[in-house]
Tab-separated table of C-alpha atoms in Angstrom:
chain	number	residue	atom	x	y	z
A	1	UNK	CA	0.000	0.000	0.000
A	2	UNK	CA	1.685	3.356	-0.441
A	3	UNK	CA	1.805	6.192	1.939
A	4	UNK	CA	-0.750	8.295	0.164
A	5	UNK	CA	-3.348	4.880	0.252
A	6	UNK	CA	-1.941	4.498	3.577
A	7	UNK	CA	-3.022	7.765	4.996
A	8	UNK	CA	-6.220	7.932	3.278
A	9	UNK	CA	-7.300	4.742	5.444
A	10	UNK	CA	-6.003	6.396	8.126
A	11	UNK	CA	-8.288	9.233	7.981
A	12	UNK	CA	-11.344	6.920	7.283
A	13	UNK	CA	-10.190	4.624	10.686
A	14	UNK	CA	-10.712	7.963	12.534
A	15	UNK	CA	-12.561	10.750	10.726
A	16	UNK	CA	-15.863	11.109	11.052
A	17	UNK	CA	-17.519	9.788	7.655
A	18	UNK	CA	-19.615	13.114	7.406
A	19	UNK	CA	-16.321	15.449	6.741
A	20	UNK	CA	-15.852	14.592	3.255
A	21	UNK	CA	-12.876	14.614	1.084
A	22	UNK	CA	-13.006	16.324	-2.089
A	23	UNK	CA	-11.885	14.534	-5.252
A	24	UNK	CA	-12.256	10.547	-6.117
A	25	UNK	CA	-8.466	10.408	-5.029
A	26	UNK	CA	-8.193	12.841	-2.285
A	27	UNK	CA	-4.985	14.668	-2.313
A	28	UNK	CA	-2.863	15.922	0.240
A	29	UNK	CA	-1.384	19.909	-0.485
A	30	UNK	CA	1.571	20.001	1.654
A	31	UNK	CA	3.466	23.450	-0.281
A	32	UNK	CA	2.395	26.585	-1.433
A	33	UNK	CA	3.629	29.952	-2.668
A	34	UNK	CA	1.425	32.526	-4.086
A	35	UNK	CA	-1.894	30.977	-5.543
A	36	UNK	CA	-0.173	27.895	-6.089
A	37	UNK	CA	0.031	24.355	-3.930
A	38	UNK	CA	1.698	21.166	-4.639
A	39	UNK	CA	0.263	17.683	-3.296
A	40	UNK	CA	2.319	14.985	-1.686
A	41	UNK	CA	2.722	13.207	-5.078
A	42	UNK	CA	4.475	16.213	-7.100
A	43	UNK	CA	2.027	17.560	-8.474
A	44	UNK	CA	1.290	21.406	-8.636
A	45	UNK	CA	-1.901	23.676	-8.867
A	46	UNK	CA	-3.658	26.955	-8.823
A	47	UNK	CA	-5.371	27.088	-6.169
A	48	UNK	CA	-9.137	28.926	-6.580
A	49	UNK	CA	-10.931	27.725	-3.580
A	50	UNK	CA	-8.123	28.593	-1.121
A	51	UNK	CA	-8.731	26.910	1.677
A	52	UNK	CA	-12.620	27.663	1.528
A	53	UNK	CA	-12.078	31.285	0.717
A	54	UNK	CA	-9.476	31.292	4.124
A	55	UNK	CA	-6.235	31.742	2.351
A	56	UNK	CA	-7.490	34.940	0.847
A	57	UNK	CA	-3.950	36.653	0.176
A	58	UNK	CA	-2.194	32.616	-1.053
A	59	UNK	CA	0.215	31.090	0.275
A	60	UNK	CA	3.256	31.850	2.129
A	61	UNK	CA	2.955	35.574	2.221
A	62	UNK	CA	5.871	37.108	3.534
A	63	UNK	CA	4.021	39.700	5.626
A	64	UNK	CA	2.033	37.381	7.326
A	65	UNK	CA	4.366	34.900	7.759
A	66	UNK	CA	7.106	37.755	9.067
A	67	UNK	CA	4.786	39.116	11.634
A	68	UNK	CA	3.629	36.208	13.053
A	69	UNK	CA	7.531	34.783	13.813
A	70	UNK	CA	7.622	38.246	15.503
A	71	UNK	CA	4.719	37.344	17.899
A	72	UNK	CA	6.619	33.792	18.627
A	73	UNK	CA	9.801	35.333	19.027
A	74	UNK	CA	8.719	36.763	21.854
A	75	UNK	CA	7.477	33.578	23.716
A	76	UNK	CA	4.085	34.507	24.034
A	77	UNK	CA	1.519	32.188	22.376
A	78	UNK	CA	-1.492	32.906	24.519
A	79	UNK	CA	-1.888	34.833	27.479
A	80	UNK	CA	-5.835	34.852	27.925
A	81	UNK	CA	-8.516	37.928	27.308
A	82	UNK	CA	-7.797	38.488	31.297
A	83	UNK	CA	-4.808	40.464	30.527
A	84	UNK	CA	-4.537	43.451	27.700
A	85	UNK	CA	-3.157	41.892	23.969
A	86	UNK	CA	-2.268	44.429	22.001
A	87	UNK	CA	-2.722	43.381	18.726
A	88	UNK	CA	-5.921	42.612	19.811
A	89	UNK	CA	-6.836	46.176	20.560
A	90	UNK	CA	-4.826	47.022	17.128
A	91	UNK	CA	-7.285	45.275	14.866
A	92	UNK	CA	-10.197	45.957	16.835
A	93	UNK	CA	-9.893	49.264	16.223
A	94	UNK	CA	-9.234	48.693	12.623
A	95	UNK	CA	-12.271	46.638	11.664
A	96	UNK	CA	-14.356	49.033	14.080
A	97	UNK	CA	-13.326	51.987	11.824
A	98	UNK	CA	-13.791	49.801	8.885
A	99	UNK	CA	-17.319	48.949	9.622
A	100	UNK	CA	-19.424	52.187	8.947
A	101	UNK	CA	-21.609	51.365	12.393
A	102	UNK	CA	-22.071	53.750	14.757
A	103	UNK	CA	-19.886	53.576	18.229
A	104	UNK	CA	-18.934	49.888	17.272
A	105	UNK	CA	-16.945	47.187	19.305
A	106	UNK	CA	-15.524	44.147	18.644
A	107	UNK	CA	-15.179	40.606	19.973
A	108	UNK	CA	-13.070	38.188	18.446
A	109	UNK	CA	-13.807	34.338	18.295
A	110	UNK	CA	-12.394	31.287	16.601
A	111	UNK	CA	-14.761	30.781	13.667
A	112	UNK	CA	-17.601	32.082	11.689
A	113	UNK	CA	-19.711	29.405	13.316
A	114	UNK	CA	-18.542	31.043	16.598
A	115	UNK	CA	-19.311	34.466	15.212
A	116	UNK	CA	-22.846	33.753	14.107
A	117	UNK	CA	-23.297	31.765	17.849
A	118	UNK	CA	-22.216	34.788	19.473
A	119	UNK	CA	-24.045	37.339	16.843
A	120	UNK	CA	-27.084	35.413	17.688
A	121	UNK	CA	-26.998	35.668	21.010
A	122	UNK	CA	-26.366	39.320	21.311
A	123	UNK	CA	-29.567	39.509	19.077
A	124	UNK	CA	-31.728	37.249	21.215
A	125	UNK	CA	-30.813	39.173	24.591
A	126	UNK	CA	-31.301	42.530	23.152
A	127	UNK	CA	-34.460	41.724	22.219
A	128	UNK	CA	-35.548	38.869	24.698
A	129	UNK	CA	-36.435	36.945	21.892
A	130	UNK	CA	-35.867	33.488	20.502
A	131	UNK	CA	-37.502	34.251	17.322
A	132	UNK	CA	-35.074	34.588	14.146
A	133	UNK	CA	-35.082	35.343	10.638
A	134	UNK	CA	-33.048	33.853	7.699
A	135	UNK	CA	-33.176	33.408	4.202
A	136	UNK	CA	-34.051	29.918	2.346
A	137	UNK	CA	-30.628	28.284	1.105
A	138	UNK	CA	-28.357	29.832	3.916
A	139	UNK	CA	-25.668	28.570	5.783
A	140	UNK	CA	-24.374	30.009	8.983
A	141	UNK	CA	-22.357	27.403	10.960
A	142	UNK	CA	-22.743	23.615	12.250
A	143	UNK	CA	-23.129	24.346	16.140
A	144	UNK	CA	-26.990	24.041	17.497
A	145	UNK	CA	-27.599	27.420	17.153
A	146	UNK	CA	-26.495	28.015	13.732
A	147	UNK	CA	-28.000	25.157	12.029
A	148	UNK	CA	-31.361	26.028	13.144
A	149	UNK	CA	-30.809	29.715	11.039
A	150	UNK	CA	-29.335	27.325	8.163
A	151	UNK	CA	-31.670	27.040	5.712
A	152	UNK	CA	-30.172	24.125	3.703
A	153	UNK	CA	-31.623	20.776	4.430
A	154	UNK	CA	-28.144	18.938	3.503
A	155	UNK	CA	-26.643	21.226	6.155
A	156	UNK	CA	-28.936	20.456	9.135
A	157	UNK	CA	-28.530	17.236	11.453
A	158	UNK	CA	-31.762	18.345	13.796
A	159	UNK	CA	-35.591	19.168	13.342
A	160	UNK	CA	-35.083	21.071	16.624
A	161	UNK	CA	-32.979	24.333	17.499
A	162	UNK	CA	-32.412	26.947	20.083
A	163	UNK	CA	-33.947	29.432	17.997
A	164	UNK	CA	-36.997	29.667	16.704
A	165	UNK	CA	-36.192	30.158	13.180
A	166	UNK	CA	-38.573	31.515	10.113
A	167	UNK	CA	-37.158	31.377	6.243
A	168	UNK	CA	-37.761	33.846	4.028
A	169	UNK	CA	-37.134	33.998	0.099
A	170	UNK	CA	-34.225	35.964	-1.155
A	171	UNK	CA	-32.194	33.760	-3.493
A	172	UNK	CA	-34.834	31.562	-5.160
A	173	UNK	CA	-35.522	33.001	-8.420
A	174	UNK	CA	-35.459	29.503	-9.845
A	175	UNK	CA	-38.722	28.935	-8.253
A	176	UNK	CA	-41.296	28.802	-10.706
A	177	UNK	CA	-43.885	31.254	-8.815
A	178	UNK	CA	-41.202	33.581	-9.306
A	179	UNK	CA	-40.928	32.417	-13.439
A	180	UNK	CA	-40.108	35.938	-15.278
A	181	UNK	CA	-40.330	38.387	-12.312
A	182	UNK	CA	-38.404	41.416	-12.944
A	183	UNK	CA	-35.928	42.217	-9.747
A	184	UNK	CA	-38.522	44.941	-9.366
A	185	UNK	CA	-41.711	42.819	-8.821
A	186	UNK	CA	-39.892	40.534	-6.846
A	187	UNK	CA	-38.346	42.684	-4.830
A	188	UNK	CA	-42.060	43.585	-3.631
A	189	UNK	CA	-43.269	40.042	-3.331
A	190	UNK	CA	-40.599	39.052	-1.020
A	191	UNK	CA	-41.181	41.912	0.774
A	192	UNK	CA	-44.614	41.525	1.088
A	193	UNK	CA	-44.035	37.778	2.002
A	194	UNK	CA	-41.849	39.161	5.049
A	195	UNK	CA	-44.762	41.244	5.784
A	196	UNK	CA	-46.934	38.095	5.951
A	197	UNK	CA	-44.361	36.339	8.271
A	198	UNK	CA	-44.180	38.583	10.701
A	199	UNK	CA	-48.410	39.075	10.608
A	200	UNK	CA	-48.331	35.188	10.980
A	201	UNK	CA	-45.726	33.066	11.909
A	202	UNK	CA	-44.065	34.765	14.616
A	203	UNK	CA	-44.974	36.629	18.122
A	204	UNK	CA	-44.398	40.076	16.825
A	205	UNK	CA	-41.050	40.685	19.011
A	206	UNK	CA	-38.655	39.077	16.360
A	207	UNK	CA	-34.964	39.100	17.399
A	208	UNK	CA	-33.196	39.433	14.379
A	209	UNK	CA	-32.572	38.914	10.235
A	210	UNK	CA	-29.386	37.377	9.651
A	211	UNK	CA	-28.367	37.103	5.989
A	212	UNK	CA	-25.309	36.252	3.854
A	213	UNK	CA	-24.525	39.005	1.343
A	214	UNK	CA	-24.004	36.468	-1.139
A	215	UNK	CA	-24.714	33.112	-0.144
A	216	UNK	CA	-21.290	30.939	0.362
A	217	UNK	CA	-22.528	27.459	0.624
A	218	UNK	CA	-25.748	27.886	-1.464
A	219	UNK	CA	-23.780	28.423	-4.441
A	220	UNK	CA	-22.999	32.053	-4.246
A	221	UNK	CA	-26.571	33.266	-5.103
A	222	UNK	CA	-27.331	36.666	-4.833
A	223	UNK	CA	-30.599	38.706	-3.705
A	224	UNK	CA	-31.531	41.196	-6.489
A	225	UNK	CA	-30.413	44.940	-5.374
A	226	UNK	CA	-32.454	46.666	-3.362
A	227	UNK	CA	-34.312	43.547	-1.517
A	228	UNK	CA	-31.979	43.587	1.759
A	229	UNK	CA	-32.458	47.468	1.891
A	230	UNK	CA	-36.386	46.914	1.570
A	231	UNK	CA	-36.325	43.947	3.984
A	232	UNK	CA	-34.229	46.704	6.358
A	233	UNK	CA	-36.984	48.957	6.176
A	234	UNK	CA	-39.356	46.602	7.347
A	235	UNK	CA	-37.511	45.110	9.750
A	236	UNK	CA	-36.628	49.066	11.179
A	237	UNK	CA	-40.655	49.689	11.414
A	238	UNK	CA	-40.632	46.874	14.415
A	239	UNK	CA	-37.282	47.172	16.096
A	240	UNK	CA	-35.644	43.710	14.556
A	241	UNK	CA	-31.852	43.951	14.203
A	242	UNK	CA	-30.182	42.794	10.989
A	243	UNK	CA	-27.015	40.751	11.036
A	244	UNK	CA	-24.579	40.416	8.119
A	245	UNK	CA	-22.858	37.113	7.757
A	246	UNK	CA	-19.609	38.371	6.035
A	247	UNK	CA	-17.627	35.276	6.883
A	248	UNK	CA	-17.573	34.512	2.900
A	249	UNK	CA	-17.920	38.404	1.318
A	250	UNK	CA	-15.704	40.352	3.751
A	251	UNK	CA	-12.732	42.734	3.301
A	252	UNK	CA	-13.291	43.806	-0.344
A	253	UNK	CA	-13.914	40.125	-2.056
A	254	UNK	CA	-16.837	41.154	-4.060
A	255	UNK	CA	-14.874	43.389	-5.680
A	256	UNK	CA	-17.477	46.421	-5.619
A	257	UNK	CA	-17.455	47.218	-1.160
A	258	UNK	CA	-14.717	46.040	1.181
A	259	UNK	CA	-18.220	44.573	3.109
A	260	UNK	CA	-20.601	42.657	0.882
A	261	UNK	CA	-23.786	44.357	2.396
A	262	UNK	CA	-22.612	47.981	1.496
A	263	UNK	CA	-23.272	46.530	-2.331
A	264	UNK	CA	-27.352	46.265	-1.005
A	265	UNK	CA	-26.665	49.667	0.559
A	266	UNK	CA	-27.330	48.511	4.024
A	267	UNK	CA	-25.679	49.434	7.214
A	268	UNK	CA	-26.460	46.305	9.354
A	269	UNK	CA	-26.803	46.118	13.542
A	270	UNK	CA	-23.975	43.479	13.599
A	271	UNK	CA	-21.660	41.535	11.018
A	272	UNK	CA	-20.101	39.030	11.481
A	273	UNK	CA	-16.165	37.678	10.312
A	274	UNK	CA	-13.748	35.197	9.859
A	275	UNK	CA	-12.377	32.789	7.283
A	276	UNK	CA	-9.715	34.957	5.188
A	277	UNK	CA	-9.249	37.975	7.667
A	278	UNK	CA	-6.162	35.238	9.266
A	279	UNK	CA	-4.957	34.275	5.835
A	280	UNK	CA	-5.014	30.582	7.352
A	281	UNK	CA	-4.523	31.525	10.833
A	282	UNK	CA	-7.806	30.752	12.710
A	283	UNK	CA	-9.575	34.056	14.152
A	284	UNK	CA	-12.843	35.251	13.834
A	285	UNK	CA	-15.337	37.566	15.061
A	286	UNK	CA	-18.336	40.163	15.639
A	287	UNK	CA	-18.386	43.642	15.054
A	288	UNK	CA	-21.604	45.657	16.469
A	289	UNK	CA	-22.923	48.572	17.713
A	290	UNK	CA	-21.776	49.097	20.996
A	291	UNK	CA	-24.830	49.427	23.140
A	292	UNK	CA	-25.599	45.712	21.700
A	293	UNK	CA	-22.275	44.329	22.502
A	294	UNK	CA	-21.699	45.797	25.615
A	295	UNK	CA	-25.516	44.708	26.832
A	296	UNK	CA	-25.290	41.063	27.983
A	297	UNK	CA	-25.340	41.227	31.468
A	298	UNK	CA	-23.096	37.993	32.594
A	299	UNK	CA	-19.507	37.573	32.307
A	300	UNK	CA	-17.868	36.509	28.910
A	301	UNK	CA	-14.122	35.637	27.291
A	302	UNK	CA	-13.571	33.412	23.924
A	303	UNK	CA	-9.992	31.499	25.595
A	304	UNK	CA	-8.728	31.257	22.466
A	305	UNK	CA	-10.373	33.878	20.193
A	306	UNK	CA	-7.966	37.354	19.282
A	307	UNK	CA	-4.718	34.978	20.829
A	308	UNK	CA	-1.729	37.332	19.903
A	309	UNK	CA	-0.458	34.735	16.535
A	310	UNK	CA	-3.906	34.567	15.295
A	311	UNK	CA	-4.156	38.781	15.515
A	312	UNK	CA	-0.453	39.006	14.390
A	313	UNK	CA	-1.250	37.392	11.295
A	314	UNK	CA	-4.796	39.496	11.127
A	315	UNK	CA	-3.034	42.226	11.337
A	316	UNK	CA	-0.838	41.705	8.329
A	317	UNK	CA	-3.249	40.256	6.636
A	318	UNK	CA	-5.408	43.376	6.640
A	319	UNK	CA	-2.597	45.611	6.471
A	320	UNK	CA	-1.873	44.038	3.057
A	321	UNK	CA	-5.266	44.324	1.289
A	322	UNK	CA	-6.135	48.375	2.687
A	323	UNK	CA	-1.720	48.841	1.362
A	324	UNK	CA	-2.011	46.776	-1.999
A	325	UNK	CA	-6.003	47.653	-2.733
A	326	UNK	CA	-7.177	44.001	-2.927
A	327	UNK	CA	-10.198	45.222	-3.493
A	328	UNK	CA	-9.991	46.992	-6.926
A	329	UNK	CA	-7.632	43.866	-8.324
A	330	UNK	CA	-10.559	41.534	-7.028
A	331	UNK	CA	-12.658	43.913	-9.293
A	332	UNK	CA	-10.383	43.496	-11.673
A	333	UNK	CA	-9.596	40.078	-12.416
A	334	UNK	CA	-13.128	38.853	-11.652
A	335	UNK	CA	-14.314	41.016	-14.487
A	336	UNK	CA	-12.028	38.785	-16.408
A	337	UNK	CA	-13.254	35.514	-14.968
A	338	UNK	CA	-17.009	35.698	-14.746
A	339	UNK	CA	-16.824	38.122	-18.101
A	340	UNK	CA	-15.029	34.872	-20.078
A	341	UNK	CA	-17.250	32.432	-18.495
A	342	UNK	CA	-20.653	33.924	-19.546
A	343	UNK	CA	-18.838	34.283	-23.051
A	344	UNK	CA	-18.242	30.902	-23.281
A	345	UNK	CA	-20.960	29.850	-21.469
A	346	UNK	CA	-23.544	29.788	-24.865
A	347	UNK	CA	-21.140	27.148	-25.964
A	348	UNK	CA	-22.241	24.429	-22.897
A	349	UNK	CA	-25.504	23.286	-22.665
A	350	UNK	CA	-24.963	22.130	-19.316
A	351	UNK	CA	-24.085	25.498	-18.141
A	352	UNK	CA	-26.946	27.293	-16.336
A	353	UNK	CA	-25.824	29.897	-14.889
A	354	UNK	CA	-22.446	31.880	-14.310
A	355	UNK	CA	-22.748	34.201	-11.890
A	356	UNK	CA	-21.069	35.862	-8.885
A	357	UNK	CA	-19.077	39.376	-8.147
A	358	UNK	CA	-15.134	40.082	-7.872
A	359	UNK	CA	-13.262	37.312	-6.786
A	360	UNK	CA	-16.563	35.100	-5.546
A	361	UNK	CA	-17.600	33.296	-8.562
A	362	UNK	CA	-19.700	29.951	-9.418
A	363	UNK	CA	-21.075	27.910	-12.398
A	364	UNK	CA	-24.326	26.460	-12.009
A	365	UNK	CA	-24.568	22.738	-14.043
A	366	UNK	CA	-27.476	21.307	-15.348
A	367	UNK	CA	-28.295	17.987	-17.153
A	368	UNK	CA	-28.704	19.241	-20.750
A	369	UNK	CA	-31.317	16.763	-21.235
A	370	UNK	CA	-33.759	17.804	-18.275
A	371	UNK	CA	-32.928	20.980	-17.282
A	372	UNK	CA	-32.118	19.528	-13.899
A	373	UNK	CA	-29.419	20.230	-11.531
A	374	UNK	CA	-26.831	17.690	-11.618
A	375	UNK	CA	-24.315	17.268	-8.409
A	376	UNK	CA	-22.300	14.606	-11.158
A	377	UNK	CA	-21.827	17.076	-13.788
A	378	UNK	CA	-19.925	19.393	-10.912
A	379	UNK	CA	-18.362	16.634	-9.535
A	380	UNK	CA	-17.024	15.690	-12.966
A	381	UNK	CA	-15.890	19.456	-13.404
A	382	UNK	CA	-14.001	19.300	-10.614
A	383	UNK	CA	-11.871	16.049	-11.593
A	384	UNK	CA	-11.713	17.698	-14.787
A	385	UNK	CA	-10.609	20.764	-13.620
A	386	UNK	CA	-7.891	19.189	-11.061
A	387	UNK	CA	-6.385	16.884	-14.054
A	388	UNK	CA	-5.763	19.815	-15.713
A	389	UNK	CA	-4.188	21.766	-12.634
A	390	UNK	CA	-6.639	23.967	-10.923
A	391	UNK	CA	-8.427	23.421	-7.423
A	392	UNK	CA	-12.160	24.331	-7.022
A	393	UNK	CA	-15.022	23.717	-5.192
A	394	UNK	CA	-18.627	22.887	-4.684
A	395	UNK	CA	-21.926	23.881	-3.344
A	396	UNK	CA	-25.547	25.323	-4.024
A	397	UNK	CA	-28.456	23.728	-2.468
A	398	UNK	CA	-28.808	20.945	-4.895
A	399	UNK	CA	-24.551	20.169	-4.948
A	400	UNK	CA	-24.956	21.096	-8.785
A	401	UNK	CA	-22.515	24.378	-8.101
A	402	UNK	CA	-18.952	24.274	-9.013
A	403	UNK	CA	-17.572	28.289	-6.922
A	404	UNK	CA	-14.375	29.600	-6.621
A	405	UNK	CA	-12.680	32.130	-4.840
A	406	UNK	CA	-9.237	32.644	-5.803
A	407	UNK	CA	-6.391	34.514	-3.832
A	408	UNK	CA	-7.560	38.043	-3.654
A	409	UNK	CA	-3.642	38.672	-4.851
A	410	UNK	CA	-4.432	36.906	-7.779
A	411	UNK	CA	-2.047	38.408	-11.584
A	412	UNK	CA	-3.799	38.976	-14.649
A	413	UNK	CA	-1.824	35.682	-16.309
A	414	UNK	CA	-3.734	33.497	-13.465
A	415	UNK	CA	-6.650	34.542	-14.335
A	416	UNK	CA	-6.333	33.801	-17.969
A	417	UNK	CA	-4.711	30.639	-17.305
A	418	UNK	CA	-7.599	29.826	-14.909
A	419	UNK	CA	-10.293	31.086	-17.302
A	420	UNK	CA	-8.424	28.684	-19.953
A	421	UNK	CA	-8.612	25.438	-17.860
A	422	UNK	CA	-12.273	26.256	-16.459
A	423	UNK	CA	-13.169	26.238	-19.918
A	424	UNK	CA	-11.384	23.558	-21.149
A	425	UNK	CA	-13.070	21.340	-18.369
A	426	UNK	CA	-16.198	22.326	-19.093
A	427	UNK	CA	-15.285	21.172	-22.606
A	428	UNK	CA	-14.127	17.910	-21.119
A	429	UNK	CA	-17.962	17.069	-19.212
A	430	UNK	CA	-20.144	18.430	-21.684
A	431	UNK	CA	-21.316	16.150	-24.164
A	432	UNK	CA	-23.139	19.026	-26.500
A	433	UNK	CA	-19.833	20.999	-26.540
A	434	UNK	CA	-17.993	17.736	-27.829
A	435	UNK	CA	-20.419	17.515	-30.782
A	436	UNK	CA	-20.326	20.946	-31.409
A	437	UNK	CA	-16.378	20.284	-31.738
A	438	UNK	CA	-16.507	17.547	-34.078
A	439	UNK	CA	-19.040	18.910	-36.482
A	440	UNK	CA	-16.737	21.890	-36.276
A	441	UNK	CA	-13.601	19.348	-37.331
């Protein structure tokens, strides 16, 4: 048996069998430099899922990697939120200024599951309510709470919850009572459905909306413009906070705000952070208006959460995208990704959809034949796509999404030579496109 075989076993012997592996013959990255990674058997890649969106500046950045053999230098792993850590403060006061709420404070966890627990809970004691709104499709973390404001069947382990959570429409234009609605009318029939809701389903004193600018795990769908800002309105008329999940569309990814909900034009209560603000190293957080952050009335710390490594490498990490304007190059090159995509797209009858916004992109795939989704069509894009030297991922509610996030340092040749072997692939699984090449020949 050889060592790869060997430690693929391994993991199966103790692994729980509900943390899958991506690929038919899972690999195992153990370099990187830049956007690139190379797997225990040689072989190298471009890396456009990153770690799940985490390694949002690549790999081995020298800033990041500089500061945080500072911080160990000095001895000092972890001293505990009982004693003043000053990078801590540092970046606290950075993403407070950064967030456009009013008299905000911030409190750093380990996770964006953590950060939606602790968002939640801020929500639910400020307004002695249990009662929580979310939007169909969403994910928001795997702990109790979380799952019961996940509104993604695949995602859920429990018909029970903490909270007492109602769905509302927001990214399910493929409905068909929805069938050829301009953004316009249904804008105003989601609205109006929230309007219902809260006349209906709930007790009136609703806690709190918590959204995802841009759906990560549902397959980076997208409410039309101006719903969240209509849904804000509403929620305003009764008191009900809204909470941005920006664990997946933070610090300038989308290309068009350095937070995803300034593209609805919304100034939310709370948002919340994490994956790529560490660049790998695990950190993340809350950052809300400070009569709601400073209102629970019993004693709190996160042990691990703002450590001095993990905010040494934040730090950097931020440093670098506000120095190097991440945000315009996300703009940039994603214009160049999703742009050649929905060029080519025509060309692929098993292409749905190509959709997404700066460096946050996805292909929906279909079954040319039905019109259905089809999870094996993405899961042959992504073979495809790793035989020919690029790492992606999946998702959408159906597992029929193939998204991608690359580094948010990303050149203009990576993108092309992305763009080439996305295409390609997609010329690989789709059967029409063959055809189309032979007749061509």
């Amino acid at each position: 048996m050889s060592e790869h075989a060997n430690l693929l076993r391994r993991h199966r012997a103790v692994m729980p069998s509900w943390m899958a592996l991506n690929y038919s013959d899972p690999i195992e990255i153990v370099g990187g430099k830049g956007s690139r990674v190379t797997d225990a058997e040689g072989n190298g890649y471009l890396d456009f899922f990153t770690g799940i969106l985490t390694n949002m500046l690549g790999y081995d950045v020298p800033e990041v990697r500089e500061a945080v053999e500072r911080q160990l230098a000095t001895g000092v792993v972890h001293t505990s939120t009982s004693y003043l850590v000053r990078g801590q403060v540092e970046l606290a006061e950075k993403i407070a200024r950064l967030s456009g709420i009013p008299d905000a404070k911030v409190f750093f966890v380990n996770s964006g599951t953590e950060a939606n627990e602790t968002a939640l809970l801020l929500a639910a004691y400020a307004r002695r309510s249990d009662q929580v709104l979310a939007l169909r499709q969403s994910y928001h973390g795997r702990s109790f709470g979380t799952a019961g404001v996940t509104g993604n069947r695949s995602w859920r382990n429990l018909p029970y919850s903490p909270v007492n959570a109602h769905f509302l429409h927001g990214a399910d234009r493929h409905l068909p009572q929805f069938a050829g609605m301009s953004d316009e009318a249904y804008v105003d029939a989601c609205v109006q459905d929230l309007r219902h809701v809260l006349a209906t389903a709930t007790g009136g004193d609703v806690a709190a909306l918590i959204a995802e600018p841009i759906q990560g795990v549902g397959g980076f769908t997208t409410p039309p413009p101006g719903l969240l800002a209509a849904y804000k309105s509403v929620l305003d008329e009764a008191g009900i906070l809204f909470v941005s999940d920006e664990v997946q569309t933070a610090w300038g990814r989308t290309g068009e705000s350095f937070w995803g909900i300034a593209g609805h034009g919304v100034t939310p209560d709370m948002m919340t952070f994490a994956k790529g603000l560490g660049n790998g190293f695990t950190i993340g957080g809350v950052v809300a208006r400070g009569d709601l952050m400073d209102g629970l009335h019993a004693s709190g710390i996160s042990t691990f959460g703002g450590n001095p490594v993990s905010t040494a490498a934040a730090n950097a990490t931020l440093d670098y995208v506000l120095d190097h304007d991440l945000q315009a190059n996300a703009a940039r090159q994603g214009a160049t990704l999703i742009g050649g995509l929905r060029a080519a797209a025509g060309r692929f009858p098993v292409v749905k959809d190509v959709r997404g916004k700066g460096l946050m992109f996805a292909v929906e795939l279909v079954d040319p034949a039905t019109g259905e989704p089809s999870p094996p069509l993405a899961a042959a894009l992504m073979e495809a796509a790793r035989e020919r030297g690029l790492l992606i991922g999946k998702g959408g509610l159906y597992g029929n999404v193939v998204r991608m996030a690359p580094p948010m340092t990303l050149t203009d040749a990576e993108a092309a030579e992305g763009l080439g072997i996305l295409i390609a692939s997609l010329e690989a699984v789709d059967p029409g496109a063959a055809d189309d090449r032979g007749a061509a020949s």
